[in-house]
Coordinates of C-alpha atoms and ligand atoms in Angstrom, one line a residue:
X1 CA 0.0 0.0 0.0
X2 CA 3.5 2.0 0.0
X3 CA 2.9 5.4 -1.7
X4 CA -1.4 6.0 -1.5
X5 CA -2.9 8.1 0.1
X6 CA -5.8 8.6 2.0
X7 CA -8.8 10.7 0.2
X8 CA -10.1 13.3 2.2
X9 CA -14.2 13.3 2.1
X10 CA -15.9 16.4 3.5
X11 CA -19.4 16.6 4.4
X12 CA -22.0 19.9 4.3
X13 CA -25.1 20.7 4.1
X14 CA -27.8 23.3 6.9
X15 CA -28.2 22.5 9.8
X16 CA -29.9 19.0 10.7
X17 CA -28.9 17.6 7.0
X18 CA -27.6 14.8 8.3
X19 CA -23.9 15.2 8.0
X20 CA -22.8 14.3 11.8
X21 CA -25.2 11.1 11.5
X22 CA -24.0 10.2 8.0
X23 CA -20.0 11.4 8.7
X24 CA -19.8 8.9 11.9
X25 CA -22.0 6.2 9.6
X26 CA -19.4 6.5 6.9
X27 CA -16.1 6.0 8.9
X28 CA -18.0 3.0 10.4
X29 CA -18.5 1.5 7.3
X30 CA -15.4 1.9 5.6
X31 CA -13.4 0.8 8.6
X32 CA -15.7 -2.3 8.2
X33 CA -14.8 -3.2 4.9
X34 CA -11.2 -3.0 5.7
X35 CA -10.2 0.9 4.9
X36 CA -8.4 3.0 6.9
X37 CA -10.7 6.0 7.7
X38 CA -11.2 8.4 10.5
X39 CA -13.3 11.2 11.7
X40 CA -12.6 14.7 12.0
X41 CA -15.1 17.5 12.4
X42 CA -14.7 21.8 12.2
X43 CA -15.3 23.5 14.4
X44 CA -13.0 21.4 16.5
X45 CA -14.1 22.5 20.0
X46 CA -10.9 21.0 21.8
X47 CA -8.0 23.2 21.2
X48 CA -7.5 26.3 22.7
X49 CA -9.4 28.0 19.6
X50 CA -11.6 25.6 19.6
X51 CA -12.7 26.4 23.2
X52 CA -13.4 29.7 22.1
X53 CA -15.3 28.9 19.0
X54 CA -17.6 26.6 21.8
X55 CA -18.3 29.5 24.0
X56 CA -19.0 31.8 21.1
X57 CA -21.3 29.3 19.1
X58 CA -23.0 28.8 22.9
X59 CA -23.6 32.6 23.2
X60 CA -21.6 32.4 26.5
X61 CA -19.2 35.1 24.8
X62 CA -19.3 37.8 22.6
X63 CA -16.6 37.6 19.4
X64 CA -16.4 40.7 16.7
X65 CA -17.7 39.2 13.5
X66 CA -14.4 39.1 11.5
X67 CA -12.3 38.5 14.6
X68 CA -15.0 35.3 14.9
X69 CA -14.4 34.2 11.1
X70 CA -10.8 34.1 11.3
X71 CA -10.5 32.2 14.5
X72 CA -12.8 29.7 12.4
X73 CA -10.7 29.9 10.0
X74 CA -7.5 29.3 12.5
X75 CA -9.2 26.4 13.8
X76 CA -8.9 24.3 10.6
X77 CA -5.4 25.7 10.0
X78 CA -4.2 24.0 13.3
X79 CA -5.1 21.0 12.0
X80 CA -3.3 21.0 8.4
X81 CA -0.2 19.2 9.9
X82 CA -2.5 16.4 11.3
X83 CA -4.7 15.9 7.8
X84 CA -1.2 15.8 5.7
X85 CA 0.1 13.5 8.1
X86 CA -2.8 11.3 8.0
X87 CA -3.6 11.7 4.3
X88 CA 0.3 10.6 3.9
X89 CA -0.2 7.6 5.8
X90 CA -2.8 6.3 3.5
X91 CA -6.0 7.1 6.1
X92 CA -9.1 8.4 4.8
X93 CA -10.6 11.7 6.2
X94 CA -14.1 12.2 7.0
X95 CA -14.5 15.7 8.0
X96 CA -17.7 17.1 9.3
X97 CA -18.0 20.8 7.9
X98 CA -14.9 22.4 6.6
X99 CA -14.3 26.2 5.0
X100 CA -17.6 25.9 3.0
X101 CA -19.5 26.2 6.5
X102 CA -16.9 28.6 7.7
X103 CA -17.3 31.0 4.5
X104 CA -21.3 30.3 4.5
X105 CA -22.2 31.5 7.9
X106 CA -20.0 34.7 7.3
X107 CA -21.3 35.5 4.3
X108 CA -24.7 35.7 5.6
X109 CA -24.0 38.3 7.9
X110 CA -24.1 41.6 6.7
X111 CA -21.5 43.7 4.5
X112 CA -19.2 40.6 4.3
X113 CA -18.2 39.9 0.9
X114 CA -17.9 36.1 -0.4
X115 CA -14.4 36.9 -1.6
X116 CA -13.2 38.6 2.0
X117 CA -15.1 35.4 3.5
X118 CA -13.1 33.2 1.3
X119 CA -9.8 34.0 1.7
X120 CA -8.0 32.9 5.1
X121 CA -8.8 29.6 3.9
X122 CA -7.3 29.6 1.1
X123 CA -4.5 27.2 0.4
X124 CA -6.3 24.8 2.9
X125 CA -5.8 20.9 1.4
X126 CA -8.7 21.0 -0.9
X127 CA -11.2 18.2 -0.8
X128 CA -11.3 15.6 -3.3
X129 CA -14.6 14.8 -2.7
X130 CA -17.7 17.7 -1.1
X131 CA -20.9 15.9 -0.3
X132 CA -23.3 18.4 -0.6
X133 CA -26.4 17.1 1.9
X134 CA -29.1 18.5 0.3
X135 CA -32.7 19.7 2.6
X136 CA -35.2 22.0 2.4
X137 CA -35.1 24.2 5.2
X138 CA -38.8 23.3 6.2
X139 CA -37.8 19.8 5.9
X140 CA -34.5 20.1 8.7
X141 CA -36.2 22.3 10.9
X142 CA -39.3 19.2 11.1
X143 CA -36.2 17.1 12.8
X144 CA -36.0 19.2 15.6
X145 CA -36.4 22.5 16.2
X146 CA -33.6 25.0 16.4
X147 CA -31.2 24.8 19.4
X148 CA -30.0 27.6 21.1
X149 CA -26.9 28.0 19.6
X150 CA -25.8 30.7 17.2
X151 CA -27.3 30.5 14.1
X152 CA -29.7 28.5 14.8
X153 CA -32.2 30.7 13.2
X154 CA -34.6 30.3 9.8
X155 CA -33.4 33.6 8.1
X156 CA -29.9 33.0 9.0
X157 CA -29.6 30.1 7.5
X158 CA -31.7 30.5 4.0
X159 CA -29.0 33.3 3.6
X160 CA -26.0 30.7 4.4
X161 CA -28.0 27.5 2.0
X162 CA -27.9 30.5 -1.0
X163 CA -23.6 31.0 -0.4
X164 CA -23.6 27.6 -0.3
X165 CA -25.1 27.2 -3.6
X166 CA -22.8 29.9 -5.2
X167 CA -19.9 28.0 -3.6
X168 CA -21.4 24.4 -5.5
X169 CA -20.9 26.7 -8.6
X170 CA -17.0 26.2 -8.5
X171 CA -16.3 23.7 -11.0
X172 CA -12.5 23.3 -9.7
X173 CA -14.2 21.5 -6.8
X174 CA -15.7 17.9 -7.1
X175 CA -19.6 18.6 -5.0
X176 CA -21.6 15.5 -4.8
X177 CA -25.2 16.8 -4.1
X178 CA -27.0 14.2 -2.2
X179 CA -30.5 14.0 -1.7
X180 CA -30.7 14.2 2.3
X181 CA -34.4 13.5 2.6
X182 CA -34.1 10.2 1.6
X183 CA -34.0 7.9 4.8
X184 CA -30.6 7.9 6.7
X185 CA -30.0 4.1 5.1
X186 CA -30.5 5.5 1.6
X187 CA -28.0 8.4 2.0
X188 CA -25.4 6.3 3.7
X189 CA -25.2 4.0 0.5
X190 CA -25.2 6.8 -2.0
X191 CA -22.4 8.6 0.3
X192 CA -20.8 5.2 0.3
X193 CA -20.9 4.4 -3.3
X194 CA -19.3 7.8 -4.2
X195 CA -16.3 7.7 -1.0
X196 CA -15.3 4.2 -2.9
X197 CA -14.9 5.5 -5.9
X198 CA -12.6 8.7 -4.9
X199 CA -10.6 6.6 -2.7
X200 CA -9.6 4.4 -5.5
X201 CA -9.4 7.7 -7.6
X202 CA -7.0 10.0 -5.6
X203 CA -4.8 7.4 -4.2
X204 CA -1.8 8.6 -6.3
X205 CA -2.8 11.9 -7.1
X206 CA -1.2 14.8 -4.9
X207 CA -3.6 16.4 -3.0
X208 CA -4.6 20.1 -3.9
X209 CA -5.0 23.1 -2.3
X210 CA -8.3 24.7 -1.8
X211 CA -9.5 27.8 -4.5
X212 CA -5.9 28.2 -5.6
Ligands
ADP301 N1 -32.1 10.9 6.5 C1 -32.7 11.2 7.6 N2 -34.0 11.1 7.8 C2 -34.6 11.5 9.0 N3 -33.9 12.0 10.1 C3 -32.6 12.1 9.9 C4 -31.9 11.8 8.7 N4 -30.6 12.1 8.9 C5 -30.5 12.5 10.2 N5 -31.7 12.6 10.8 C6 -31.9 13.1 12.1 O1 -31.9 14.5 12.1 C7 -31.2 15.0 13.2 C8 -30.1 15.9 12.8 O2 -29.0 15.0 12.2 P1 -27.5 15.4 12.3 O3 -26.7 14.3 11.7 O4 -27.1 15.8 13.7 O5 -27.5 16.7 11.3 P2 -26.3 17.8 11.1 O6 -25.1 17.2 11.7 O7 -26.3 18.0 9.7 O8 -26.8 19.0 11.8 C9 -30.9 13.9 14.1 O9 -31.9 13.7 15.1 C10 -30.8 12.7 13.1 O10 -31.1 11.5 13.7
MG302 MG1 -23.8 18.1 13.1

């Protein structure tokens, strides 16, 4: 297996798409069938950032919007060394949000440009593979209603679904929109079917780095 690497696999989508359920599901059943995958997720809550990010995102502290969006951003630079380093080594990455999230939830605040939102991640390994969970808003808030996290808010998040679709415009990305209405079995084989395939794909190719 000298000289493959791992593919790295991120998942996004609103709020209550599925993409924690079907991220964990994944890594479970590629790890079954004899891969070597692991889970990571953004915002990652326990570094010193991350800790932060936590007490922002659970309205226990105030953070000045920009200052908020690059600390995101920080908290996904942190962890470069460990993806390379794991991508090197032939694991898989299943990541749980990434810089599409980041650059959505800015962007749908007001007066901040897509472009300004954009760049502190660029240069970020670039995916090889965006799942794209795909729900109506109506349909995400009927598994739950909102938490009381930041966000968590209809308006809010219409505005950050429409940045994502500008972002699923980028054809130097490879999205993968998946149909997350379908029942969590159905997604998980779809999600499946298409992780195989890149995995196979990428595993000589160099990885890239993200809107370079
Ligand atoms: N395909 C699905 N059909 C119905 N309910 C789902 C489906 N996928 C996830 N759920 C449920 O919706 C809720 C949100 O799922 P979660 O994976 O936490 O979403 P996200 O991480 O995108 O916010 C959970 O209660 C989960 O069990
Ligand atoms: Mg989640």
């Amino acid at each position: 297996m000298a000289g493959r690497r791992g593919a790295l696999i991120v998942l996004e989508g609103v709020d209550r798409a599925g993409k924690t359920t079907q991220s964990r599901k994944l890594v479970a059943a590629l790890c079954a069938a004899g891969q070597r995958a692991e889970l990571l997720r953004f915002p990652e809550r326990s570094t010193e950032i991350g800790k932060l990010l936590s007490s922002y995102l659970e309205k226990k502290s105030e953070v000045e919007d920009h200052s908020v969006h690059l600390l995101f951003s920080a908290n996904r630079w942190e962890q470069v060394p460990l993806i390379k380093e794991k991508l090197n080594q032939g694991i898989t990455l299943i990541v749980d949000r990434y810089a599409f999230s980041g650059v959505a939830f800015t962007n749908a605040k007001e007066n901040f440009s897509l472009d300004w939102c954009k760049q502190p991640d660029v240069g970020l390994p670039k995916p090889d593979l965006v799942v794209f969970l795909h729900l109506k808003l109506a349909e995400a808030v009927e598994r739950g209603g909102f938490g009381r996290e930041r966000y968590e808010d209809g308006a809010f998040q219409e505005r950050a679904l429409r940045c994502f679709y500008h972002l699923m415009e980028d054809r130097t990305l490879n999205w993968k929109m998946v149909d997350a209405s379908k029942s969590i079995e159905d997604v998980h084989k779809e999600i499946c079917a298409l992780s195989e395939d890149i995995i196979q794909t990428v595993a000589r190719r160099p990885l890239g780095k993200l809107w370079t």
